[in-house]
């Protein structure tokens, strides 16, 4: 098991300061409480939201980007609209302009919830999945998981097997998103001895599952690891200094 402490989900106090070098701040937010805050988004993001054909997807995009902007703005003490993002060649967003390099972050959303990890200097990736009880997950496991991982998975009864499928899937996704280098290498190549169902190390990355809320699975991947993961629930009020 990876030696990292993980706090319970809490509401932040007003004086919460930014993460230190060995701490990650992980935020969860309820998409419905931020679905109409398009004014916080850049023109480009607003255009992207308008191009999304499904209103549900557009609302989720607006909610997750506006939450991300508010969370980062809180640390950086800038208005959410004044934050500028660029993306690397694989599409991973990062802070640009005057704020470049001040914080690392990554974002994920699924169903009614979003997740955002914030840390200093080092790369981080997060993935959130709402457990789909109808999904035929076994063909996906065969396609994307290694033989050792499939052997590990097949040892569980149906209910636990599904949950462990989502755990391993999110671990891989968070690791891929942390590296931010495209998705042509889904084989995380975990040491089978470390496929415990909650945490693993690979190539200097720590990859850790955690509960988000009932029916959801989350994972974070941290380059070089961390001592502490502090989990915060975004209260949903608009932050605009
Ligand atoms: C890009 C990808 C990771 C998005 O994943 P998703 O589950 O659809 O969406 P999530 O909610 O987790 O993440 C979306 C956010 O990740 C960020 N993101 C986008 N591209 C990214 C990248 N290359 N790296 C890291 N983060 C990225 C963005 O902030 C995006 O939010 P936005 O749409 O508001 O800009 C996904 O489309 C993908 O290609 N996955 C790989 C598939 C695969 O091979 N999986 C094997 C697992 S075993």
PDB file of C-alpha atoms and ligand atoms in Angstrom:
ATOM      1  CA  UNK A   1       0.000   0.000   0.000  1.00  0.00           C
ATOM      2  CA  UNK A   2       1.249   3.475  -0.864  1.00  0.00           C
ATOM      3  CA  UNK A   3       2.154   5.532   2.270  1.00  0.00           C
ATOM      4  CA  UNK A   4      -0.011   8.577   1.682  1.00  0.00           C
ATOM      5  CA  UNK A   5      -2.599  10.034   4.055  1.00  0.00           C
ATOM      6  CA  UNK A   6      -5.986  10.891   2.560  1.00  0.00           C
ATOM      7  CA  UNK A   7      -8.303  13.227   4.485  1.00  0.00           C
ATOM      8  CA  UNK A   8     -12.115  12.892   4.467  1.00  0.00           C
ATOM      9  CA  UNK A   9     -14.077  15.208   2.144  1.00  0.00           C
ATOM     10  CA  UNK A  10     -14.524  18.542   3.947  1.00  0.00           C
ATOM     11  CA  UNK A  11     -15.824  22.020   3.214  1.00  0.00           C
ATOM     12  CA  UNK A  12     -12.935  24.478   2.939  1.00  0.00           C
ATOM     13  CA  UNK A  13     -12.457  27.193   5.534  1.00  0.00           C
ATOM     14  CA  UNK A  14     -12.076  30.777   4.273  1.00  0.00           C
ATOM     15  CA  UNK A  15      -8.362  30.788   5.080  1.00  0.00           C
ATOM     16  CA  UNK A  16      -7.464  27.589   3.200  1.00  0.00           C
ATOM     17  CA  UNK A  17      -4.118  28.276   1.535  1.00  0.00           C
ATOM     18  CA  UNK A  18      -2.562  26.561  -1.464  1.00  0.00           C
ATOM     19  CA  UNK A  19      -1.027  23.086  -1.382  1.00  0.00           C
ATOM     20  CA  UNK A  20       2.609  22.738  -0.285  1.00  0.00           C
ATOM     21  CA  UNK A  21       5.210  20.732  -2.205  1.00  0.00           C
ATOM     22  CA  UNK A  22       4.157  17.337  -0.755  1.00  0.00           C
ATOM     23  CA  UNK A  23       0.394  17.899  -0.583  1.00  0.00           C
ATOM     24  CA  UNK A  24      -2.261  17.564  -3.272  1.00  0.00           C
ATOM     25  CA  UNK A  25      -5.605  19.316  -3.027  1.00  0.00           C
ATOM     26  CA  UNK A  26      -8.410  17.317  -4.527  1.00  0.00           C
ATOM     27  CA  UNK A  27     -11.762  19.040  -5.089  1.00  0.00           C
ATOM     28  CA  UNK A  28     -15.107  17.463  -5.902  1.00  0.00           C
ATOM     29  CA  UNK A  29     -17.966  19.575  -7.180  1.00  0.00           C
ATOM     30  CA  UNK A  30     -21.600  18.898  -7.985  1.00  0.00           C
ATOM     31  CA  UNK A  31     -22.124  19.864 -11.608  1.00  0.00           C
ATOM     32  CA  UNK A  32     -25.741  21.024 -11.148  1.00  0.00           C
ATOM     33  CA  UNK A  33     -24.672  23.794  -8.746  1.00  0.00           C
ATOM     34  CA  UNK A  34     -22.460  25.428 -11.373  1.00  0.00           C
ATOM     35  CA  UNK A  35     -24.258  24.696 -14.638  1.00  0.00           C
ATOM     36  CA  UNK A  36     -25.255  28.253 -15.500  1.00  0.00           C
ATOM     37  CA  UNK A  37     -22.017  30.132 -14.920  1.00  0.00           C
ATOM     38  CA  UNK A  38     -20.999  30.534 -18.568  1.00  0.00           C
ATOM     39  CA  UNK A  39     -20.064  34.164 -17.877  1.00  0.00           C
ATOM     40  CA  UNK A  40     -16.994  32.897 -16.032  1.00  0.00           C
ATOM     41  CA  UNK A  41     -15.729  31.151 -19.180  1.00  0.00           C
ATOM     42  CA  UNK A  42     -13.549  32.598 -21.925  1.00  0.00           C
ATOM     43  CA  UNK A  43     -15.077  33.392 -25.339  1.00  0.00           C
ATOM     44  CA  UNK A  44     -13.378  30.295 -26.724  1.00  0.00           C
ATOM     45  CA  UNK A  45     -14.867  28.063 -24.007  1.00  0.00           C
ATOM     46  CA  UNK A  46     -18.309  29.585 -24.508  1.00  0.00           C
ATOM     47  CA  UNK A  47     -18.053  28.834 -28.237  1.00  0.00           C
ATOM     48  CA  UNK A  48     -17.001  25.280 -27.450  1.00  0.00           C
ATOM     49  CA  UNK A  49     -20.017  24.872 -25.145  1.00  0.00           C
ATOM     50  CA  UNK A  50     -22.321  26.158 -27.914  1.00  0.00           C
ATOM     51  CA  UNK A  51     -20.859  23.666 -30.395  1.00  0.00           C
ATOM     52  CA  UNK A  52     -21.708  20.688 -28.152  1.00  0.00           C
ATOM     53  CA  UNK A  53     -24.829  19.082 -29.587  1.00  0.00           C
ATOM     54  CA  UNK A  54     -26.168  17.641 -26.361  1.00  0.00           C
ATOM     55  CA  UNK A  55     -27.458  20.270 -23.879  1.00  0.00           C
ATOM     56  CA  UNK A  56     -26.468  17.900 -21.066  1.00  0.00           C
ATOM     57  CA  UNK A  57     -22.854  17.803 -22.281  1.00  0.00           C
ATOM     58  CA  UNK A  58     -22.818  21.568 -22.724  1.00  0.00           C
ATOM     59  CA  UNK A  59     -24.064  22.074 -19.142  1.00  0.00           C
ATOM     60  CA  UNK A  60     -21.445  19.635 -17.797  1.00  0.00           C
ATOM     61  CA  UNK A  61     -18.689  21.414 -19.733  1.00  0.00           C
ATOM     62  CA  UNK A  62     -19.764  24.851 -18.452  1.00  0.00           C
ATOM     63  CA  UNK A  63     -20.093  23.521 -14.913  1.00  0.00           C
ATOM     64  CA  UNK A  64     -16.701  21.827 -14.839  1.00  0.00           C
ATOM     65  CA  UNK A  65     -14.785  24.681 -16.493  1.00  0.00           C
ATOM     66  CA  UNK A  66     -16.456  27.307 -14.286  1.00  0.00           C
ATOM     67  CA  UNK A  67     -15.694  25.249 -11.169  1.00  0.00           C
ATOM     68  CA  UNK A  68     -12.105  24.782 -12.287  1.00  0.00           C
ATOM     69  CA  UNK A  69     -11.742  28.528 -12.868  1.00  0.00           C
ATOM     70  CA  UNK A  70     -13.194  29.345  -9.461  1.00  0.00           C
ATOM     71  CA  UNK A  71     -11.009  26.807  -7.656  1.00  0.00           C
ATOM     72  CA  UNK A  72      -7.813  27.977  -9.364  1.00  0.00           C
ATOM     73  CA  UNK A  73      -8.837  31.626  -8.958  1.00  0.00           C
ATOM     74  CA  UNK A  74      -9.188  31.099  -5.213  1.00  0.00           C
ATOM     75  CA  UNK A  75      -5.538  30.026  -4.935  1.00  0.00           C
ATOM     76  CA  UNK A  76      -4.190  32.519  -7.426  1.00  0.00           C
ATOM     77  CA  UNK A  77      -6.349  35.408  -6.157  1.00  0.00           C
ATOM     78  CA  UNK A  78      -7.506  36.314  -9.632  1.00  0.00           C
ATOM     79  CA  UNK A  79     -11.004  36.491 -11.092  1.00  0.00           C
ATOM     80  CA  UNK A  80     -12.049  33.208 -12.760  1.00  0.00           C
ATOM     81  CA  UNK A  81     -12.409  34.960 -16.133  1.00  0.00           C
ATOM     82  CA  UNK A  82      -8.841  36.294 -15.968  1.00  0.00           C
ATOM     83  CA  UNK A  83      -7.321  32.811 -16.000  1.00  0.00           C
ATOM     84  CA  UNK A  84      -5.846  31.744 -19.325  1.00  0.00           C
ATOM     85  CA  UNK A  85      -5.328  28.165 -20.396  1.00  0.00           C
ATOM     86  CA  UNK A  86      -3.269  26.577 -23.128  1.00  0.00           C
ATOM     87  CA  UNK A  87      -3.253  22.902 -24.045  1.00  0.00           C
ATOM     88  CA  UNK A  88      -0.333  20.640 -24.855  1.00  0.00           C
ATOM     89  CA  UNK A  89      -0.364  18.686 -28.131  1.00  0.00           C
ATOM     90  CA  UNK A  90      -2.449  15.905 -26.564  1.00  0.00           C
ATOM     91  CA  UNK A  91      -5.064  18.378 -25.282  1.00  0.00           C
ATOM     92  CA  UNK A  92      -4.032  18.592 -21.605  1.00  0.00           C
ATOM     93  CA  UNK A  93      -4.820  22.098 -20.317  1.00  0.00           C
ATOM     94  CA  UNK A  94      -2.305  24.112 -18.264  1.00  0.00           C
ATOM     95  CA  UNK A  95      -2.100  27.675 -16.951  1.00  0.00           C
ATOM     96  CA  UNK A  96      -0.647  30.113 -19.446  1.00  0.00           C
ATOM     97  CA  UNK A  97       0.268  33.806 -19.605  1.00  0.00           C
ATOM     98  CA  UNK A  98       1.329  35.456 -16.323  1.00  0.00           C
ATOM     99  CA  UNK A  99       0.134  32.454 -14.342  1.00  0.00           C
ATOM    100  CA  UNK A 100       2.106  29.805 -16.253  1.00  0.00           C
ATOM    101  CA  UNK A 101       3.768  27.287 -13.933  1.00  0.00           C
ATOM    102  CA  UNK A 102       2.127  28.613 -10.743  1.00  0.00           C
ATOM    103  CA  UNK A 103      -0.006  25.470 -10.220  1.00  0.00           C
ATOM    104  CA  UNK A 104      -0.495  22.076 -11.842  1.00  0.00           C
ATOM    105  CA  UNK A 105      -4.033  20.788 -12.168  1.00  0.00           C
ATOM    106  CA  UNK A 106      -6.212  18.260 -13.919  1.00  0.00           C
ATOM    107  CA  UNK A 107      -9.945  17.932 -14.354  1.00  0.00           C
ATOM    108  CA  UNK A 108     -12.466  15.141 -14.839  1.00  0.00           C
ATOM    109  CA  UNK A 109     -16.231  14.848 -14.809  1.00  0.00           C
ATOM    110  CA  UNK A 110     -18.765  12.060 -15.055  1.00  0.00           C
ATOM    111  CA  UNK A 111     -22.487  11.879 -14.322  1.00  0.00           C
ATOM    112  CA  UNK A 112     -23.387  14.590 -11.811  1.00  0.00           C
ATOM    113  CA  UNK A 113     -19.920  15.173 -10.380  1.00  0.00           C
ATOM    114  CA  UNK A 114     -16.606  16.756 -11.268  1.00  0.00           C
ATOM    115  CA  UNK A 115     -13.156  16.390  -9.817  1.00  0.00           C
ATOM    116  CA  UNK A 116     -10.119  18.609  -9.920  1.00  0.00           C
ATOM    117  CA  UNK A 117      -6.627  18.035  -8.492  1.00  0.00           C
ATOM    118  CA  UNK A 118      -4.288  20.938  -7.748  1.00  0.00           C
ATOM    119  CA  UNK A 119      -0.640  20.728  -6.790  1.00  0.00           C
ATOM    120  CA  UNK A 120       2.655  22.571  -7.061  1.00  0.00           C
ATOM    121  CA  UNK A 121       5.195  21.970  -9.787  1.00  0.00           C
ATOM    122  CA  UNK A 122       4.614  18.280 -10.445  1.00  0.00           C
ATOM    123  CA  UNK A 123       2.330  16.641 -13.007  1.00  0.00           C
ATOM    124  CA  UNK A 124      -0.979  15.287 -11.819  1.00  0.00           C
ATOM    125  CA  UNK A 125      -3.885  13.451 -13.453  1.00  0.00           C
ATOM    126  CA  UNK A 126      -7.387  12.641 -12.243  1.00  0.00           C
ATOM    127  CA  UNK A 127     -10.197  10.489 -13.505  1.00  0.00           C
ATOM    128  CA  UNK A 128     -13.750  10.151 -12.287  1.00  0.00           C
ATOM    129  CA  UNK A 129     -16.252   7.568 -13.483  1.00  0.00           C
ATOM    130  CA  UNK A 130     -19.855   7.020 -12.557  1.00  0.00           C
ATOM    131  CA  UNK A 131     -20.215   3.258 -12.264  1.00  0.00           C
ATOM    132  CA  UNK A 132     -22.307   2.057 -15.184  1.00  0.00           C
ATOM    133  CA  UNK A 133     -24.182  -1.048 -14.051  1.00  0.00           C
ATOM    134  CA  UNK A 134     -25.270  -1.852 -17.623  1.00  0.00           C
ATOM    135  CA  UNK A 135     -21.816  -1.665 -19.200  1.00  0.00           C
ATOM    136  CA  UNK A 136     -20.477  -4.922 -20.645  1.00  0.00           C
ATOM    137  CA  UNK A 137     -17.069  -4.239 -19.150  1.00  0.00           C
ATOM    138  CA  UNK A 138     -15.396  -7.563 -19.821  1.00  0.00           C
ATOM    139  CA  UNK A 139     -14.592  -6.915 -23.533  1.00  0.00           C
ATOM    140  CA  UNK A 140     -13.046  -3.586 -22.492  1.00  0.00           C
ATOM    141  CA  UNK A 141     -10.960  -5.322 -19.841  1.00  0.00           C
ATOM    142  CA  UNK A 142      -9.757  -7.852 -22.425  1.00  0.00           C
ATOM    143  CA  UNK A 143      -8.847  -5.044 -24.816  1.00  0.00           C
ATOM    144  CA  UNK A 144      -7.206  -2.563 -22.459  1.00  0.00           C
ATOM    145  CA  UNK A 145      -5.917  -4.575 -19.489  1.00  0.00           C
ATOM    146  CA  UNK A 146      -2.850  -6.792 -19.401  1.00  0.00           C
ATOM    147  CA  UNK A 147      -3.135 -10.600 -18.952  1.00  0.00           C
ATOM    148  CA  UNK A 148      -1.997 -10.251 -15.297  1.00  0.00           C
ATOM    149  CA  UNK A 149      -4.628  -7.571 -14.665  1.00  0.00           C
ATOM    150  CA  UNK A 150      -7.331  -9.717 -16.300  1.00  0.00           C
ATOM    151  CA  UNK A 151      -6.326 -12.668 -14.110  1.00  0.00           C
ATOM    152  CA  UNK A 152      -6.561 -10.424 -11.045  1.00  0.00           C
ATOM    153  CA  UNK A 153      -9.975  -9.118 -12.125  1.00  0.00           C
ATOM    154  CA  UNK A 154     -11.477 -12.499 -12.939  1.00  0.00           C
ATOM    155  CA  UNK A 155     -10.913 -13.688  -9.355  1.00  0.00           C
ATOM    156  CA  UNK A 156     -13.774 -11.464  -8.083  1.00  0.00           C
ATOM    157  CA  UNK A 157     -17.523 -12.129  -8.009  1.00  0.00           C
ATOM    158  CA  UNK A 158     -19.622 -10.049 -10.485  1.00  0.00           C
ATOM    159  CA  UNK A 159     -20.391  -7.014  -8.245  1.00  0.00           C
ATOM    160  CA  UNK A 160     -16.845  -6.594  -6.952  1.00  0.00           C
ATOM    161  CA  UNK A 161     -15.447  -7.390 -10.394  1.00  0.00           C
ATOM    162  CA  UNK A 162     -17.379  -4.473 -11.905  1.00  0.00           C
ATOM    163  CA  UNK A 163     -16.220  -2.089  -9.153  1.00  0.00           C
ATOM    164  CA  UNK A 164     -12.630  -3.277  -9.557  1.00  0.00           C
ATOM    165  CA  UNK A 165     -12.887  -2.866 -13.322  1.00  0.00           C
ATOM    166  CA  UNK A 166     -13.793   0.804 -12.771  1.00  0.00           C
ATOM    167  CA  UNK A 167     -11.047   1.179 -10.182  1.00  0.00           C
ATOM    168  CA  UNK A 168      -8.377  -0.129 -12.529  1.00  0.00           C
ATOM    169  CA  UNK A 169      -9.840   1.780 -15.492  1.00  0.00           C
ATOM    170  CA  UNK A 170      -9.722   5.075 -13.580  1.00  0.00           C
ATOM    171  CA  UNK A 171      -6.201   4.330 -12.332  1.00  0.00           C
ATOM    172  CA  UNK A 172      -5.052   3.917 -15.900  1.00  0.00           C
ATOM    173  CA  UNK A 173      -6.920   6.969 -17.142  1.00  0.00           C
ATOM    174  CA  UNK A 174      -5.568   9.175 -14.342  1.00  0.00           C
ATOM    175  CA  UNK A 175      -2.054   7.972 -15.065  1.00  0.00           C
ATOM    176  CA  UNK A 176      -2.457   8.647 -18.793  1.00  0.00           C
ATOM    177  CA  UNK A 177      -3.943  12.072 -18.029  1.00  0.00           C
ATOM    178  CA  UNK A 178      -1.156  12.842 -15.575  1.00  0.00           C
ATOM    179  CA  UNK A 179       1.447  12.133 -18.214  1.00  0.00           C
ATOM    180  CA  UNK A 180      -0.692  14.171 -20.622  1.00  0.00           C
ATOM    181  CA  UNK A 181       0.863  12.572 -23.635  1.00  0.00           C
ATOM    182  CA  UNK A 182      -1.978  11.102 -25.646  1.00  0.00           C
ATOM    183  CA  UNK A 183      -3.595   7.780 -25.185  1.00  0.00           C
ATOM    184  CA  UNK A 184      -1.730   5.286 -27.315  1.00  0.00           C
ATOM    185  CA  UNK A 185      -0.193   3.465 -24.336  1.00  0.00           C
ATOM    186  CA  UNK A 186      -3.018   2.212 -22.146  1.00  0.00           C
ATOM    187  CA  UNK A 187      -0.848  -0.542 -20.635  1.00  0.00           C
ATOM    188  CA  UNK A 188       0.118   0.877 -17.282  1.00  0.00           C
ATOM    189  CA  UNK A 189       2.198  -2.246 -16.754  1.00  0.00           C
ATOM    190  CA  UNK A 190       1.528  -2.505 -13.058  1.00  0.00           C
ATOM    191  CA  UNK A 191       3.529  -4.881 -10.986  1.00  0.00           C
ATOM    192  CA  UNK A 192       0.926  -7.678 -10.428  1.00  0.00           C
ATOM    193  CA  UNK A 193       1.925  -7.690  -6.750  1.00  0.00           C
ATOM    194  CA  UNK A 194       0.731  -4.089  -6.543  1.00  0.00           C
ATOM    195  CA  UNK A 195      -2.634  -4.557  -8.214  1.00  0.00           C
ATOM    196  CA  UNK A 196      -4.354  -4.346  -4.833  1.00  0.00           C
ATOM    197  CA  UNK A 197      -7.457  -2.603  -6.114  1.00  0.00           C
ATOM    198  CA  UNK A 198      -6.648   0.776  -4.585  1.00  0.00           C
ATOM    199  CA  UNK A 199      -3.103   1.881  -5.302  1.00  0.00           C
ATOM    200  CA  UNK A 200      -0.057   1.188  -7.422  1.00  0.00           C
ATOM    201  CA  UNK A 201       3.307   2.604  -8.458  1.00  0.00           C
ATOM    202  CA  UNK A 202       4.574   2.763 -11.989  1.00  0.00           C
ATOM    203  CA  UNK A 203       7.604   4.559 -13.399  1.00  0.00           C
ATOM    204  CA  UNK A 204       7.772   7.072 -10.525  1.00  0.00           C
ATOM    205  CA  UNK A 205       4.012   7.659 -10.525  1.00  0.00           C
ATOM    206  CA  UNK A 206       1.751   6.968  -7.584  1.00  0.00           C
ATOM    207  CA  UNK A 207      -1.751   6.022  -8.673  1.00  0.00           C
ATOM    208  CA  UNK A 208      -4.429   5.943  -5.999  1.00  0.00           C
ATOM    209  CA  UNK A 209      -8.178   5.205  -5.989  1.00  0.00           C
ATOM    210  CA  UNK A 210     -10.481   6.928  -3.544  1.00  0.00           C
ATOM    211  CA  UNK A 211     -14.235   7.140  -2.948  1.00  0.00           C
ATOM    212  CA  UNK A 212     -15.909  10.287  -4.329  1.00  0.00           C
ATOM    213  CA  UNK A 213     -19.562   9.681  -3.558  1.00  0.00           C
ATOM    214  CA  UNK A 214     -21.899   6.694  -3.769  1.00  0.00           C
ATOM    215  CA  UNK A 215     -21.766   5.030  -7.201  1.00  0.00           C
ATOM    216  CA  UNK A 216     -18.603   6.818  -8.390  1.00  0.00           C
ATOM    217  CA  UNK A 217     -14.941   5.838  -8.496  1.00  0.00           C
ATOM    218  CA  UNK A 218     -12.068   8.317  -8.584  1.00  0.00           C
ATOM    219  CA  UNK A 219      -8.352   8.034  -9.116  1.00  0.00           C
ATOM    220  CA  UNK A 220      -5.390  10.365  -8.924  1.00  0.00           C
ATOM    221  CA  UNK A 221      -1.911   9.921 -10.418  1.00  0.00           C
ATOM    222  CA  UNK A 222       0.909  11.987  -8.922  1.00  0.00           C
ATOM    223  CA  UNK A 223       4.386  12.279 -10.456  1.00  0.00           C
ATOM    224  CA  UNK A 224       6.847  11.477  -7.681  1.00  0.00           C
ATOM    225  CA  UNK A 225       4.125  10.806  -5.101  1.00  0.00           C
ATOM    226  CA  UNK A 226       2.968  12.943  -2.170  1.00  0.00           C
ATOM    227  CA  UNK A 227       2.663  12.722   1.610  1.00  0.00           C
ATOM    228  CA  UNK A 228      -0.905  13.890   1.842  1.00  0.00           C
ATOM    229  CA  UNK A 229      -4.069  14.189  -0.249  1.00  0.00           C
ATOM    230  CA  UNK A 230      -6.496  16.748   1.146  1.00  0.00           C
ATOM    231  CA  UNK A 231     -10.031  16.306  -0.153  1.00  0.00           C
ATOM    232  CA  UNK A 232     -12.325  19.321  -0.375  1.00  0.00           C
ATOM    233  CA  UNK A 233     -15.921  19.770  -1.497  1.00  0.00           C
ATOM    234  CA  UNK A 234     -16.426  22.916  -3.572  1.00  0.00           C
ATOM    235  CA  UNK A 235     -19.377  24.691  -1.917  1.00  0.00           C
ATOM    236  CA  UNK A 236     -20.768  25.977  -5.218  1.00  0.00           C
ATOM    237  CA  UNK A 237     -20.750  29.711  -4.471  1.00  0.00           C
ATOM    238  CA  UNK A 238     -19.261  32.024  -7.027  1.00  0.00           C
ATOM    239  CA  UNK A 239     -15.720  33.094  -6.226  1.00  0.00           C
ATOM    240  CA  UNK A 240     -14.907  36.411  -7.881  1.00  0.00           C
ATOM    241  CA  UNK A 241     -12.452  38.623  -5.961  1.00  0.00           C
TER     242      UNK A 241
HETATM  243  C1  LIG B   1      -8.917  12.697 -23.208  1.00  0.00           C
HETATM  244  C2  LIG B   1      -9.630  11.741 -22.309  1.00  0.00           C
HETATM  245  C3  LIG B   1      -8.684  11.288 -21.223  1.00  0.00           C
HETATM  246  C4  LIG B   1     -10.819  12.409 -21.613  1.00  0.00           C
HETATM  247  O1  LIG B   1     -11.303  11.508 -20.740  1.00  0.00           O
HETATM  248  P1  LIG B   1     -12.837  11.507 -20.359  1.00  0.00           P
HETATM  249  O2  LIG B   1     -13.033  10.400 -19.377  1.00  0.00           O
HETATM  250  O3  LIG B   1     -13.660  11.559 -21.568  1.00  0.00           O
HETATM  251  O4  LIG B   1     -13.026  12.892 -19.681  1.00  0.00           O
HETATM  252  P2  LIG B   1     -12.591  13.408 -18.268  1.00  0.00           P
HETATM  253  O5  LIG B   1     -13.814  14.038 -17.739  1.00  0.00           O
HETATM  254  O6  LIG B   1     -11.902  12.403 -17.428  1.00  0.00           O
HETATM  255  O7  LIG B   1     -11.500  14.507 -18.601  1.00  0.00           O
HETATM  256  C5  LIG B   1     -11.775  15.595 -19.404  1.00  0.00           C
HETATM  257  C6  LIG B   1     -10.791  16.682 -19.058  1.00  0.00           C
HETATM  258  O8  LIG B   1      -9.457  16.194 -19.101  1.00  0.00           O
HETATM  259  C7  LIG B   1      -8.592  17.242 -19.548  1.00  0.00           C
HETATM  260  N1  LIG B   1      -7.840  16.700 -20.688  1.00  0.00           N
HETATM  261  C8  LIG B   1      -8.135  16.704 -21.996  1.00  0.00           C
HETATM  262  N2  LIG B   1      -7.143  16.087 -22.686  1.00  0.00           N
HETATM  263  C9  LIG B   1      -6.237  15.676 -21.785  1.00  0.00           C
HETATM  264  C10 LIG B   1      -4.990  15.003 -21.871  1.00  0.00           C
HETATM  265  N3  LIG B   1      -4.477  14.617 -23.033  1.00  0.00           N
HETATM  266  N4  LIG B   1      -4.320  14.738 -20.732  1.00  0.00           N
HETATM  267  C11 LIG B   1      -4.806  15.135 -19.544  1.00  0.00           C
HETATM  268  N5  LIG B   1      -5.967  15.798 -19.386  1.00  0.00           N
HETATM  269  C12 LIG B   1      -6.673  16.053 -20.503  1.00  0.00           C
HETATM  270  C13 LIG B   1      -9.465  18.439 -19.926  1.00  0.00           C
HETATM  271  O9  LIG B   1      -9.454  19.349 -18.854  1.00  0.00           O
HETATM  272  C14 LIG B   1     -10.825  17.801 -20.063  1.00  0.00           C
HETATM  273  O10 LIG B   1     -11.839  18.668 -19.660  1.00  0.00           O
HETATM  274  P3  LIG B   1     -12.496  19.696 -20.691  1.00  0.00           P
HETATM  275  O11 LIG B   1     -13.229  18.836 -21.675  1.00  0.00           O
HETATM  276  O12 LIG B   1     -13.375  20.512 -19.837  1.00  0.00           O
HETATM  277  O13 LIG B   1     -11.425  20.464 -21.335  1.00  0.00           O
HETATM  278  C15 LIG B   1     -10.262  10.542 -23.093  1.00  0.00           C
HETATM  279  O14 LIG B   1     -11.062  11.051 -24.096  1.00  0.00           O
HETATM  280  C16 LIG B   1      -9.324   9.527 -23.653  1.00  0.00           C
HETATM  281  O15 LIG B   1      -8.816   9.646 -24.743  1.00  0.00           O
HETATM  282  N6  LIG B   1      -9.082   8.449 -22.892  1.00  0.00           N
HETATM  283  C17 LIG B   1      -8.191   7.400 -23.220  1.00  0.00           C
HETATM  284  C18 LIG B   1      -8.949   6.160 -23.591  1.00  0.00           C
HETATM  285  C19 LIG B   1      -8.151   4.937 -23.282  1.00  0.00           C
HETATM  286  O16 LIG B   1      -7.371   4.450 -24.065  1.00  0.00           O
HETATM  287  N7  LIG B   1      -8.369   4.427 -22.056  1.00  0.00           N
HETATM  288  C20 LIG B   1      -7.727   3.227 -21.616  1.00  0.00           C
HETATM  289  C21 LIG B   1      -7.898   3.106 -20.134  1.00  0.00           C
HETATM  290  S1  LIG B   1      -7.466   1.501 -19.654  1.00  0.00           S
END
